[in-house]
Amino acid sequence: MKKTPFVTLAQVREIAKEYPTPFHIYDEKGIRENAGRLLDAFSWNPGFKEYFAVKATPNPFILRLLKDCGCGCDCSSMTELMLADALDFSGNDIMFSSNVTPAGEYAYAAKLGAVINLDDITHIDFLEEAAGIPETISCRYNPGGIFKISNDIMDNPGDAKYGFTTEQLFEGFRILKQKGVKNFGIHAFLASNTVTNEYYPELARVLFRLAVQLKEETGARIVSVNLSGGIGIPYRPDQEPNDIYEISRKVKAVYEEVLKPAGMGDVALYTELGRYMLGPYGHLVTQAIHQKHTYKEYIGCDACAVNLMRPAMYGAYHHITVLGKENEPCVHKYDVTGALCENNDKFAVDRMLPKIDTGDYLVIHDTGAHGFSMGYNYNGKLRSAELLLQEDGQVRLIRRAETPKDYFATFDFCDILDKLKRGGQ
């Protein structure tokens, strides 16, 4: 799959006059079209809802855009709930999926009428004390062991900190039913960033069979099955993207095979996609500002790992396009780096690219999810601006770049100055 930027060199030069690099930029047209495909693909299920994973791209302009497309939001913290509330998400439009959850967050989620997705059986009593037990609730399931598709290991749920065990889930449903819950959902996230059309159908088979068994053995009314996230994107050009229509067709076949014969043909399907919804529709744009010729060839950029942590943290691949040199041969081997005092601050290692000159603009692809959101301030680095390339071609600032004043805003300078005057005592 060819990686083509959604911005040109001419556009970036104009944008940079007002918003200096580095910056994250998102493609409104691409986001809307992708959301439309997802909702169309699953339109056979009347209750289907996509709860966008706020943690992937927690920007109110992006969330409002997705809300306009018909999506809800999946929150995992107090501030994400506050963001959802400020954008007038409420009730069934909010899924609250958290772990190690403070009581105040459960109380706020309950106040908003969010669907609470419990992570652990011990949270039943904790939730009851914090906010009461609602009539509708979801529980996160972890089957343990290794999750496979055919002979391929997809992930290891047994090592994950999330979810009820099988035995706990059945016990939890019985307890919750006794406490007044009338409507139940089940949820599972068993693999991350899968680039295969088989993950969701296999996960659906596991959860649909579990739903039937829970209904038969506990008498619980199952109203929703949440397939969560896990549908990935092709970060590498040699990967093929998932086909959401093929995925949906296969999930539907399992739905009709397992749920309908059990009298459960009205169960709503939910998804909580972040990377699939936004990943390909975001770029980190940076400028080459230094070259270093030592034991390797280095290109130093004005962006660094604080702008995009994934390569440094996971060794993750992000494709790089040198704007204006898209058709030049990739015959130069570079490490593309940032300025942090950490040797893993590299966007690419031994990457074959066109010759890069100081001043060239680089597009780092697929940063629309888990890009800006994972930023931090190590070395006193400041978070970049976020921009939206609107459908009409105009560029809108949707988050300004941080300033040193923002970085210092949480210090109590008076207290520091007093201590200095007292000789540090």
CSV table of C-alpha atoms in Angstrom, one decimal, residues 164-419:
chain,number,residue,atom,x,y,z
A,164,PHE,CA,-12.9,-10.6,34.9
A,165,THR,CA,-11.8,-14.2,34.7
A,166,THR,CA,-14.5,-16.6,33.3
A,167,GLU,CA,-15.5,-17.8,36.8
A,168,GLN,CA,-15.6,-14.2,38.1
A,169,LEU,CA,-17.8,-13.1,35.2
A,170,PHE,CA,-20.5,-15.6,35.9
A,171,GLU,CA,-20.3,-14.9,39.7
A,172,GLY,CA,-20.3,-11.1,39.0
A,173,PHE,CA,-23.4,-11.3,36.8
A,174,ARG,CA,-25.3,-13.2,39.5
A,175,ILE,CA,-24.2,-10.7,42.1
A,176,LEU,CA,-25.1,-7.7,39.9
A,177,LYS,CA,-28.5,-9.3,39.0
A,178,GLN,CA,-29.3,-9.6,42.7
A,179,LYS,CA,-28.3,-5.9,43.2
A,180,GLY,CA,-30.9,-4.8,40.6
A,181,VAL,CA,-29.1,-4.8,37.3
A,182,LYS,CA,-31.5,-5.4,34.5
A,183,ASN,CA,-29.4,-5.0,31.3
A,184,PHE,CA,-25.9,-6.4,30.8
A,185,GLY,CA,-23.1,-5.9,28.4
A,186,ILE,CA,-19.9,-7.8,27.9
A,187,HIS,CA,-16.7,-6.4,26.6
A,188,ALA,CA,-13.3,-7.7,25.7
A,189,PHE,CA,-10.0,-6.5,24.2
A,190,LEU,CA,-7.8,-9.4,23.4
A,191,ALA,CA,-5.3,-8.1,20.8
A,192,SER,CA,-3.9,-4.8,19.7
A,193,ASN,CA,-3.4,-3.3,16.2
A,194,THR,CA,-4.3,-6.5,14.3
A,195,VAL,CA,-4.0,-6.1,10.5
A,196,THR,CA,-6.2,-9.0,9.6
A,197,ASN,CA,-9.9,-9.4,8.8
A,198,GLU,CA,-10.2,-12.4,11.1
A,199,TYR,CA,-9.7,-10.8,14.5
A,200,TYR,CA,-13.1,-9.3,15.0
A,201,PRO,CA,-15.0,-12.4,13.8
A,202,GLU,CA,-12.9,-14.7,16.1
A,203,LEU,CA,-13.4,-12.4,19.0
A,204,ALA,CA,-17.1,-12.2,18.2
A,205,ARG,CA,-17.4,-16.0,18.3
A,206,VAL,CA,-15.8,-16.0,21.8
A,207,LEU,CA,-18.1,-13.3,23.1
A,208,PHE,CA,-21.3,-14.4,21.4
A,209,ARG,CA,-20.9,-18.0,22.8
A,210,LEU,CA,-20.1,-16.5,26.2
A,211,ALA,CA,-23.2,-14.3,26.0
A,212,VAL,CA,-25.5,-17.3,25.3
A,213,GLN,CA,-23.9,-19.2,28.2
A,214,LEU,CA,-24.3,-16.3,30.6
A,215,LYS,CA,-28.0,-15.9,29.6
A,216,GLU,CA,-28.7,-19.6,30.1
A,217,GLU,CA,-26.8,-20.0,33.4
A,218,THR,CA,-27.5,-16.7,35.1
A,219,GLY,CA,-30.7,-15.5,33.5
A,220,ALA,CA,-29.1,-12.2,32.7
A,221,ARG,CA,-30.5,-10.1,29.9
A,222,ILE,CA,-27.6,-9.4,27.5
A,223,VAL,CA,-28.3,-6.2,25.6
A,224,SER,CA,-24.8,-5.5,24.1
A,225,VAL,CA,-21.5,-7.1,23.1
A,226,ASN,CA,-18.6,-4.7,22.9
A,227,LEU,CA,-15.9,-5.8,20.5
A,228,SER,CA,-13.8,-2.9,21.7
A,229,GLY,CA,-10.7,-1.9,19.7
A,230,GLY,CA,-7.9,-4.0,18.1
A,231,ILE,CA,-8.6,-3.4,14.4
A,232,GLY,CA,-5.3,-2.0,13.3
A,233,ILE,CA,-3.8,0.0,10.5
A,234,PRO,CA,-1.0,-0.7,8.0
A,235,TYR,CA,1.9,1.3,9.4
A,236,ARG,CA,4.2,-0.3,6.8
A,237,PRO,CA,3.7,0.2,3.1
A,238,ASP,CA,3.9,-3.5,2.5
A,239,GLN,CA,0.9,-4.2,4.7
A,240,GLU,CA,-2.6,-4.3,3.3
A,241,PRO,CA,-5.4,-2.4,5.2
A,242,ASN,CA,-8.2,-4.2,6.9
A,243,ASP,CA,-11.5,-4.4,4.9
A,244,ILE,CA,-14.2,-3.2,7.3
A,245,TYR,CA,-16.9,-4.5,5.1
A,246,GLU,CA,-15.4,-8.0,5.0
A,247,ILE,CA,-14.9,-7.8,8.8
A,248,SER,CA,-18.5,-6.9,9.3
A,249,ARG,CA,-19.8,-9.6,6.9
A,250,LYS,CA,-17.9,-12.2,8.9
A,251,VAL,CA,-19.1,-10.9,12.3
A,252,LYS,CA,-22.7,-10.9,10.9
A,253,ALA,CA,-22.3,-14.6,9.9
A,254,VAL,CA,-21.2,-15.5,13.5
A,255,TYR,CA,-24.0,-13.4,14.9
A,256,GLU,CA,-26.6,-15.3,12.9
A,257,GLU,CA,-24.9,-18.6,13.7
A,258,VAL,CA,-24.6,-18.1,17.5
A,259,LEU,CA,-26.9,-15.4,18.8
A,260,LYS,CA,-30.0,-15.6,16.7
A,261,PRO,CA,-30.7,-19.3,17.4
A,262,ALA,CA,-30.5,-18.5,21.1
A,263,GLY,CA,-33.2,-15.9,20.8
A,264,MET,CA,-30.6,-13.1,21.1
A,265,GLY,CA,-31.1,-11.4,17.7
A,266,ASP,CA,-31.6,-8.0,19.3
A,267,VAL,CA,-28.2,-7.7,20.9
A,268,ALA,CA,-26.4,-4.4,20.0
A,269,LEU,CA,-22.8,-4.5,18.9
A,270,TYR,CA,-20.4,-1.8,20.0
A,271,THR,CA,-16.9,-0.9,19.0
A,272,GLU,CA,-14.3,1.3,20.7
A,273,LEU,CA,-11.9,2.1,17.9
A,274,GLY,CA,-9.1,4.7,18.1
A,275,ARG,CA,-6.3,3.8,15.9
A,276,TYR,CA,-8.6,2.6,13.1
A,277,MET,CA,-10.7,5.7,13.2
A,278,LEU,CA,-7.9,8.3,13.3
A,279,GLY,CA,-4.4,6.8,12.8
A,280,PRO,CA,-4.0,7.2,9.0
A,281,TYR,CA,-5.6,10.7,9.1
A,282,GLY,CA,-2.9,12.4,11.1
A,283,HIS,CA,0.6,13.5,10.3
A,284,LEU,CA,3.4,14.8,12.4
A,285,VAL,CA,5.1,17.4,10.2
A,286,THR,CA,8.7,18.3,11.1
A,287,GLN,CA,11.7,20.1,9.6
A,288,ALA,CA,15.2,18.8,9.2
A,289,ILE,CA,17.4,21.3,11.1
A,290,HIS,CA,20.7,19.4,11.4
A,291,GLN,CA,22.8,16.8,9.8
A,292,LYS,CA,25.4,14.7,11.6
A,293,HIS,CA,28.0,12.5,10.0
A,294,THR,CA,29.8,10.2,12.5
A,295,TYR,CA,29.5,6.4,12.6
A,296,LYS,CA,26.1,6.8,11.0
A,297,GLU,CA,24.3,9.4,9.0
A,298,TYR,CA,21.9,11.4,11.2
A,299,ILE,CA,19.1,13.8,10.3
A,300,GLY,CA,18.1,15.9,13.3
A,301,CYS,CA,14.5,17.2,13.3
A,302,ASP,CA,12.7,19.9,15.3
A,303,ALA,CA,10.3,17.2,16.5
A,304,CYS,CA,11.3,14.6,19.0
A,305,ALA,CA,9.8,11.7,21.0
A,306,VAL,CA,7.7,14.1,23.1
A,307,ASN,CA,5.7,14.7,19.9
A,308,LEU,CA,5.5,11.0,19.0
A,309,MET,CA,6.5,8.5,21.6
A,310,ARG,CA,5.7,5.2,19.8
A,311,PRO,CA,9.0,4.7,17.9
A,312,ALA,CA,11.1,5.4,21.1
A,313,MET,CA,8.8,3.5,23.4
A,314,TYR,CA,7.9,0.5,21.3
A,315,GLY,CA,10.4,0.5,18.4
A,316,ALA,CA,7.3,1.1,16.3
A,317,TYR,CA,7.6,1.8,12.6
A,318,HIS,CA,6.1,5.1,11.2
A,319,HIS,CA,6.6,5.7,7.5
A,320,ILE,CA,8.4,9.0,6.5
A,321,THR,CA,7.9,11.0,3.4
A,322,VAL,CA,10.3,13.8,2.5
A,323,LEU,CA,8.0,16.4,1.0
A,324,GLY,CA,8.9,17.4,-2.6
A,325,LYS,CA,11.1,14.3,-3.0
A,326,GLU,CA,8.4,11.7,-3.2
A,327,ASN,CA,9.6,10.4,-6.5
A,328,GLU,CA,13.3,10.5,-5.8
A,329,PRO,CA,15.2,7.2,-5.1
A,330,CYS,CA,15.6,6.1,-1.5
A,331,VAL,CA,19.3,5.5,-1.6
A,332,HIS,CA,20.5,7.2,1.6
A,333,LYS,CA,20.5,5.4,4.9
A,334,TYR,CA,19.6,7.6,7.9
A,335,ASP,CA,18.7,7.6,11.5
A,336,VAL,CA,16.1,10.3,11.9
A,337,THR,CA,16.3,11.8,15.3
A,338,GLY,CA,15.0,14.4,17.7
A,339,ALA,CA,16.9,16.5,20.3
A,340,LEU,CA,16.1,14.6,23.6
A,341,CYS,CA,18.9,13.5,25.8
A,342,GLU,CA,17.9,9.9,25.2
A,343,ASN,CA,19.5,7.6,22.5
A,344,ASN,CA,16.1,6.1,21.7
A,345,ASP,CA,14.8,9.4,20.5
A,346,LYS,CA,14.6,8.2,16.9
A,347,PHE,CA,11.8,8.3,14.5
A,348,ALA,CA,13.6,5.9,12.2
A,349,VAL,CA,16.7,3.7,12.4
A,350,ASP,CA,18.7,2.8,9.3
A,351,ARG,CA,15.9,4.0,7.1
A,352,MET,CA,16.4,4.2,3.4
A,353,LEU,CA,15.2,7.7,2.2
A,354,PRO,CA,15.9,10.2,-0.5
A,355,LYS,CA,18.8,12.6,0.2
A,356,ILE,CA,17.6,14.9,2.9
A,357,ASP,CA,18.8,18.5,3.0
A,358,THR,CA,18.7,20.9,6.0
A,359,GLY,CA,15.3,22.7,5.7
A,360,ASP,CA,13.4,19.8,4.1
A,361,TYR,CA,10.0,19.1,5.5
A,362,LEU,CA,9.3,15.5,6.6
A,363,VAL,CA,5.8,14.0,7.1
A,364,ILE,CA,5.7,11.2,9.7
A,365,HIS,CA,2.6,9.1,8.8
A,366,ASP,CA,-0.1,7.5,10.8
A,367,THR,CA,0.1,9.7,13.9
A,368,GLY,CA,-3.6,10.5,14.2
A,369,ALA,CA,-4.1,8.2,17.1
A,370,HIS,CA,-1.7,7.7,20.1
A,371,GLY,CA,0.5,10.5,18.7
A,372,PHE,CA,0.0,13.9,20.3
A,373,SER,CA,-2.0,12.2,23.1
A,374,MET,CA,1.1,10.4,24.4
A,375,GLY,CA,3.2,13.5,24.5
A,376,TYR,CA,5.1,14.7,27.6
A,377,ASN,CA,7.5,17.4,28.7
A,378,TYR,CA,10.8,15.6,29.3
A,379,ASN,CA,13.8,17.9,28.9
A,380,GLY,CA,11.4,20.8,29.2
A,381,LYS,CA,10.2,20.2,25.6
A,382,LEU,CA,6.9,21.7,24.8
A,383,ARG,CA,3.9,20.0,23.1
A,384,SER,CA,3.2,21.1,19.5
A,385,ALA,CA,0.1,22.6,17.9
A,386,GLU,CA,-2.7,20.5,16.5
A,387,LEU,CA,-4.2,21.6,13.2
A,388,LEU,CA,-7.2,20.4,11.2
A,389,LEU,CA,-7.1,20.4,7.4
A,390,GLN,CA,-10.8,21.1,6.8
A,391,GLU,CA,-12.8,19.7,3.9
A,392,ASP,CA,-12.8,23.2,2.2
A,393,GLY,CA,-9.0,23.1,2.2
A,394,GLN,CA,-8.6,25.7,5.0
A,395,VAL,CA,-6.4,24.9,8.0
A,396,ARG,CA,-7.8,25.5,11.5
A,397,LEU,CA,-5.8,25.6,14.7
A,398,ILE,CA,-7.5,23.2,17.1
A,399,ARG,CA,-4.9,23.3,19.8
A,400,ARG,CA,-2.2,25.9,20.1
A,401,ALA,CA,1.4,25.0,20.8
A,402,GLU,CA,2.6,25.1,24.4
A,403,THR,CA,4.7,28.0,25.6
A,404,PRO,CA,7.3,28.2,28.4
A,405,LYS,CA,4.6,29.9,30.5
A,406,ASP,CA,2.5,26.7,30.2
A,407,TYR,CA,5.4,24.6,31.3
A,408,PHE,CA,6.0,26.7,34.4
A,409,ALA,CA,2.3,27.3,35.2
A,410,THR,CA,2.1,24.6,37.9
A,411,PHE,CA,5.1,25.7,39.9
A,412,ASP,CA,4.6,27.7,43.1
A,413,PHE,CA,7.2,30.4,42.5
A,414,CYS,CA,6.5,32.2,45.7
A,415,ASP,CA,7.3,29.1,47.8
A,416,ILE,CA,10.5,28.5,45.8
A,417,LEU,CA,11.6,32.1,46.2
A,418,ASP,CA,11.0,32.0,49.9
A,419,LYS,CA,13.1,28.9,50.2
